[in-house]
PDB file of C-alpha atoms in Angstrom:
ATOM      1  CA  THR A   1       0.000   0.000   0.000  1.00  0.00           C
ATOM      2  CA  THR A   2       1.347   3.435  -0.916  1.00  0.00           C
ATOM      3  CA  ILE A   3       0.419   6.218   1.465  1.00  0.00           C
ATOM      4  CA  SER A   4       0.501   9.702   0.000  1.00  0.00           C
ATOM      5  CA  ARG A   5       2.906  12.079   1.663  1.00  0.00           C
ATOM      6  CA  GLY A   6       1.536  13.519   4.896  1.00  0.00           C
ATOM      7  CA  VAL A   7      -2.010  12.141   4.485  1.00  0.00           C
ATOM      8  CA  TRP A   8      -3.623  10.127   7.282  1.00  0.00           C
ATOM      9  CA  THR A   9      -4.743   6.916   5.570  1.00  0.00           C
ATOM     10  CA  ASP A  10      -6.789   3.970   6.860  1.00  0.00           C
ATOM     11  CA  VAL A  11      -4.647   0.856   7.310  1.00  0.00           C
ATOM     12  CA  THR A  12      -6.016  -2.359   5.826  1.00  0.00           C
ATOM     13  CA  PHE A  13      -5.195  -5.658   7.510  1.00  0.00           C
ATOM     14  CA  THR A  14      -5.157  -8.748   5.295  1.00  0.00           C
ATOM     15  CA  GLU A  15      -5.215 -11.468   7.944  1.00  0.00           C
ATOM     16  CA  THR A  16      -7.370 -11.596  11.036  1.00  0.00           C
ATOM     17  CA  ALA A  17      -7.854 -13.903  13.980  1.00  0.00           C
ATOM     18  CA  ASP A  18     -11.383 -12.899  14.851  1.00  0.00           C
ATOM     19  CA  SER A  19     -13.423 -14.365  17.685  1.00  0.00           C
ATOM     20  CA  GLY A  20     -16.904 -12.982  17.261  1.00  0.00           C
ATOM     21  CA  THR A  21     -16.069  -9.307  16.776  1.00  0.00           C
ATOM     22  CA  THR A  22     -17.108  -7.141  13.872  1.00  0.00           C
ATOM     23  CA  PHE A  23     -13.871  -6.619  11.949  1.00  0.00           C
ATOM     24  CA  ASN A  24     -13.697  -6.031   8.198  1.00  0.00           C
ATOM     25  CA  GLY A  25      -9.946  -5.668   7.679  1.00  0.00           C
ATOM     26  CA  THR A  26      -9.916  -1.897   8.130  1.00  0.00           C
ATOM     27  CA  THR A  27     -12.314  -1.118  10.959  1.00  0.00           C
ATOM     28  CA  PHE A  28     -13.225  -2.746  14.251  1.00  0.00           C
ATOM     29  CA  THR A  29     -16.754  -2.147  15.520  1.00  0.00           C
ATOM     30  CA  VAL A  30     -17.643  -3.091  19.074  1.00  0.00           C
ATOM     31  CA  PRO A  31     -20.457  -5.657  18.779  1.00  0.00           C
ATOM     32  CA  ALA A  32     -23.849  -5.186  20.445  1.00  0.00           C
ATOM     33  CA  GLY A  33     -23.674  -6.125  24.112  1.00  0.00           C
ATOM     34  CA  GLU A  34     -19.851  -6.082  24.124  1.00  0.00           C
ATOM     35  CA  GLY A  35     -19.106  -2.584  25.415  1.00  0.00           C
ATOM     36  CA  GLY A  36     -16.384  -2.424  28.043  1.00  0.00           C
ATOM     37  CA  VAL A  37     -12.695  -1.783  28.510  1.00  0.00           C
ATOM     38  CA  TYR A  38     -10.503  -2.688  25.545  1.00  0.00           C
ATOM     39  CA  GLU A  39      -6.759  -2.734  24.969  1.00  0.00           C
ATOM     40  CA  LEU A  40      -5.709  -1.756  21.445  1.00  0.00           C
ATOM     41  CA  ILE A  41      -2.131  -2.134  20.191  1.00  0.00           C
ATOM     42  CA  ALA A  42      -1.062  -1.336  16.635  1.00  0.00           C
ATOM     43  CA  TRP A  43       2.149  -0.866  14.679  1.00  0.00           C
ATOM     44  CA  VAL A  44       3.038  -0.029  11.112  1.00  0.00           C
ATOM     45  CA  GLU A  45       6.266  -0.151   9.129  1.00  0.00           C
ATOM     46  CA  GLY A  46       7.015   2.354   6.402  1.00  0.00           C
ATOM     47  CA  ASP A  47       9.555   1.659   3.658  1.00  0.00           C
ATOM     48  CA  TYR A  48      11.372   4.745   2.333  1.00  0.00           C
ATOM     49  CA  ASN A  49      13.887   2.896   0.139  1.00  0.00           C
ATOM     50  CA  SER A  50      12.428   4.287  -3.082  1.00  0.00           C
ATOM     51  CA  ILE A  51      12.551   7.933  -1.978  1.00  0.00           C
ATOM     52  CA  GLY A  52      15.811   8.319  -0.079  1.00  0.00           C
ATOM     53  CA  ASN A  53      16.668   9.063   3.497  1.00  0.00           C
ATOM     54  CA  ASP A  54      16.416  12.791   4.028  1.00  0.00           C
ATOM     55  CA  GLY A  55      14.494  13.151   7.283  1.00  0.00           C
ATOM     56  CA  GLU A  56      11.392  10.980   7.000  1.00  0.00           C
ATOM     57  CA  ALA A  57       8.685  10.815   9.634  1.00  0.00           C
ATOM     58  CA  ALA A  58       5.972   8.318  10.505  1.00  0.00           C
ATOM     59  CA  GLY A  59       2.742   8.501  12.485  1.00  0.00           C
ATOM     60  CA  ILE A  60       0.058   6.122  13.675  1.00  0.00           C
ATOM     61  CA  ARG A  61      -3.209   6.709  15.502  1.00  0.00           C
ATOM     62  CA  PHE A  62      -6.524   5.205  16.546  1.00  0.00           C
ATOM     63  CA  ASP A  63      -9.558   7.135  15.259  1.00  0.00           C
ATOM     64  CA  LYS A  64     -12.860   6.393  17.010  1.00  0.00           C
ATOM     65  CA  ASN A  65     -16.120   7.055  15.160  1.00  0.00           C
ATOM     66  CA  SER A  66     -14.390   9.144  12.460  1.00  0.00           C
ATOM     67  CA  GLY A  67     -13.267  12.030  14.577  1.00  0.00           C
ATOM     68  CA  THR A  68     -12.065  11.184  18.084  1.00  0.00           C
ATOM     69  CA  ILE A  69      -8.358  10.395  18.288  1.00  0.00           C
ATOM     70  CA  LEU A  70      -7.786   7.899  21.102  1.00  0.00           C
ATOM     71  CA  ALA A  71      -3.996   7.606  20.824  1.00  0.00           C
ATOM     72  CA  GLU A  72      -1.342   8.900  18.448  1.00  0.00           C
ATOM     73  CA  ALA A  73       2.414   8.485  18.093  1.00  0.00           C
ATOM     74  CA  SER A  74       4.970  10.051  15.765  1.00  0.00           C
ATOM     75  CA  PHE A  75       8.583   9.321  14.929  1.00  0.00           C
ATOM     76  CA  LEU A  76      11.137  11.425  13.073  1.00  0.00           C
ATOM     77  CA  ASN A  77      14.181   9.686  11.595  1.00  0.00           C
ATOM     78  CA  LEU A  78      16.920  12.190  12.384  1.00  0.00           C
ATOM     79  CA  ASP A  79      19.975  10.045  11.664  1.00  0.00           C
ATOM     80  CA  HIS A  80      18.883   9.160   8.115  1.00  0.00           C
ATOM     81  CA  SER A  81      20.389   5.690   8.390  1.00  0.00           C
ATOM     82  CA  ASP A  82      17.277   3.530   8.626  1.00  0.00           C
ATOM     83  CA  ARG A  83      15.057   3.597   5.570  1.00  0.00           C
ATOM     84  CA  ASN A  84      12.398   1.466   7.241  1.00  0.00           C
ATOM     85  CA  GLN A  85      10.512   2.869  10.206  1.00  0.00           C
ATOM     86  CA  VAL A  86       8.352   0.961  12.654  1.00  0.00           C
ATOM     87  CA  ILE A  87       6.074   2.984  14.890  1.00  0.00           C
ATOM     88  CA  ASN A  88       3.495   1.805  17.386  1.00  0.00           C
ATOM     89  CA  THR A  89       0.791   3.113  19.651  1.00  0.00           C
ATOM     90  CA  SER A  90      -1.590   1.689  22.216  1.00  0.00           C
ATOM     91  CA  TYR A  91      -4.807   2.596  23.971  1.00  0.00           C
ATOM     92  CA  MET A  92      -6.692   1.142  26.916  1.00  0.00           C
ATOM     93  CA  GLY A  93     -10.097   2.497  27.757  1.00  0.00           C
ATOM     94  CA  SER A  94     -13.845   2.172  27.540  1.00  0.00           C
ATOM     95  CA  LEU A  95     -15.574   1.533  24.241  1.00  0.00           C
ATOM     96  CA  ALA A  96     -19.332   1.321  23.789  1.00  0.00           C
ATOM     97  CA  ALA A  97     -21.277  -1.038  21.557  1.00  0.00           C
ATOM     98  CA  GLY A  98     -21.293   0.456  18.066  1.00  0.00           C
ATOM     99  CA  ASP A  99     -18.024   2.391  18.476  1.00  0.00           C
ATOM    100  CA  THR A 100     -15.867   1.961  15.381  1.00  0.00           C
ATOM    101  CA  ILE A 101     -12.071   2.089  15.547  1.00  0.00           C
ATOM    102  CA  VAL A 102      -9.827   2.719  12.534  1.00  0.00           C
ATOM    103  CA  VAL A 103      -6.032   2.515  12.538  1.00  0.00           C
ATOM    104  CA  GLU A 104      -4.564   5.354  10.471  1.00  0.00           C
ATOM    105  CA  ALA A 105      -0.973   5.860   9.345  1.00  0.00           C
ATOM    106  CA  ARG A 106       0.923   8.789   7.866  1.00  0.00           C
ATOM    107  CA  PHE A 107       4.401   8.849   6.337  1.00  0.00           C
ATOM    108  CA  VAL A 108       6.263  12.002   5.377  1.00  0.00           C
ATOM    109  CA  ASP A 109       9.265  12.220   3.064  1.00  0.00           C
ATOM    110  CA  GLY A 110      11.762  14.771   4.378  1.00  0.00           C
ATOM    111  CA  ASN A 111      12.193  16.686   1.128  1.00  0.00           C
ATOM    112  CA  ALA A 112       8.532  16.409   0.095  1.00  0.00           C
ATOM    113  CA  SER A 113       9.361  14.451  -3.030  1.00  0.00           C
ATOM    114  CA  GLY A 114       7.504  11.200  -2.545  1.00  0.00           C
ATOM    115  CA  SER A 115       5.468   8.725  -0.600  1.00  0.00           C
ATOM    116  CA  ALA A 116       6.401   5.739   1.517  1.00  0.00           C
ATOM    117  CA  THR A 117       5.137   2.216   1.162  1.00  0.00           C
ATOM    118  CA  LEU A 118       3.309   0.578   4.043  1.00  0.00           C
ATOM    119  CA  SER A 119       5.191  -2.704   4.218  1.00  0.00           C
ATOM    120  CA  GLU A 120       3.708  -4.311   7.339  1.00  0.00           C
ATOM    121  CA  ALA A 121       1.099  -3.600   9.984  1.00  0.00           C
ATOM    122  CA  ALA A 122      -0.433  -5.357  12.963  1.00  0.00           C
ATOM    123  CA  LEU A 123      -3.374  -4.739  15.266  1.00  0.00           C
ATOM    124  CA  THR A 124      -4.275  -6.479  18.508  1.00  0.00           C
ATOM    125  CA  ILE A 125      -7.667  -5.940  20.154  1.00  0.00           C
ATOM    126  CA  LYS A 126      -8.400  -7.431  23.568  1.00  0.00           C
ATOM    127  CA  LYS A 127     -11.401  -6.942  25.797  1.00  0.00           C
ATOM    128  CA  VAL A 128     -10.096  -6.704  29.359  1.00  0.00           C
ATOM    129  CA  ALA A 129     -13.250  -5.858  31.342  1.00  0.00           C
TER     130      ALA A 129
END
């Protein structure tokens, strides 16, 4: 997946281990009667090999119901040596039945000349209470 420079983009997951939740590969919706406390952990890896190493940055966040950011993390590659960046974030808190969570990623090329490729991503969702 190519993510346009600086644009928050929904992450699509191609494999799921789903035990009765509503998960379509991009979004997770809390099923009816399953509100409670959830732990969410996600990471993405961006590949900058095709666009150089001139100060790239990466970001990841959880977006609830298309507008509430639950957690967000950013990373700036200052040493320019690693052309692949892994960044993660986590959230633990209450979610109600019907809440929809989307993992979004953003990659930024340092000299504004290109986009990064999303090479890998993972999401773990666990109901804890």
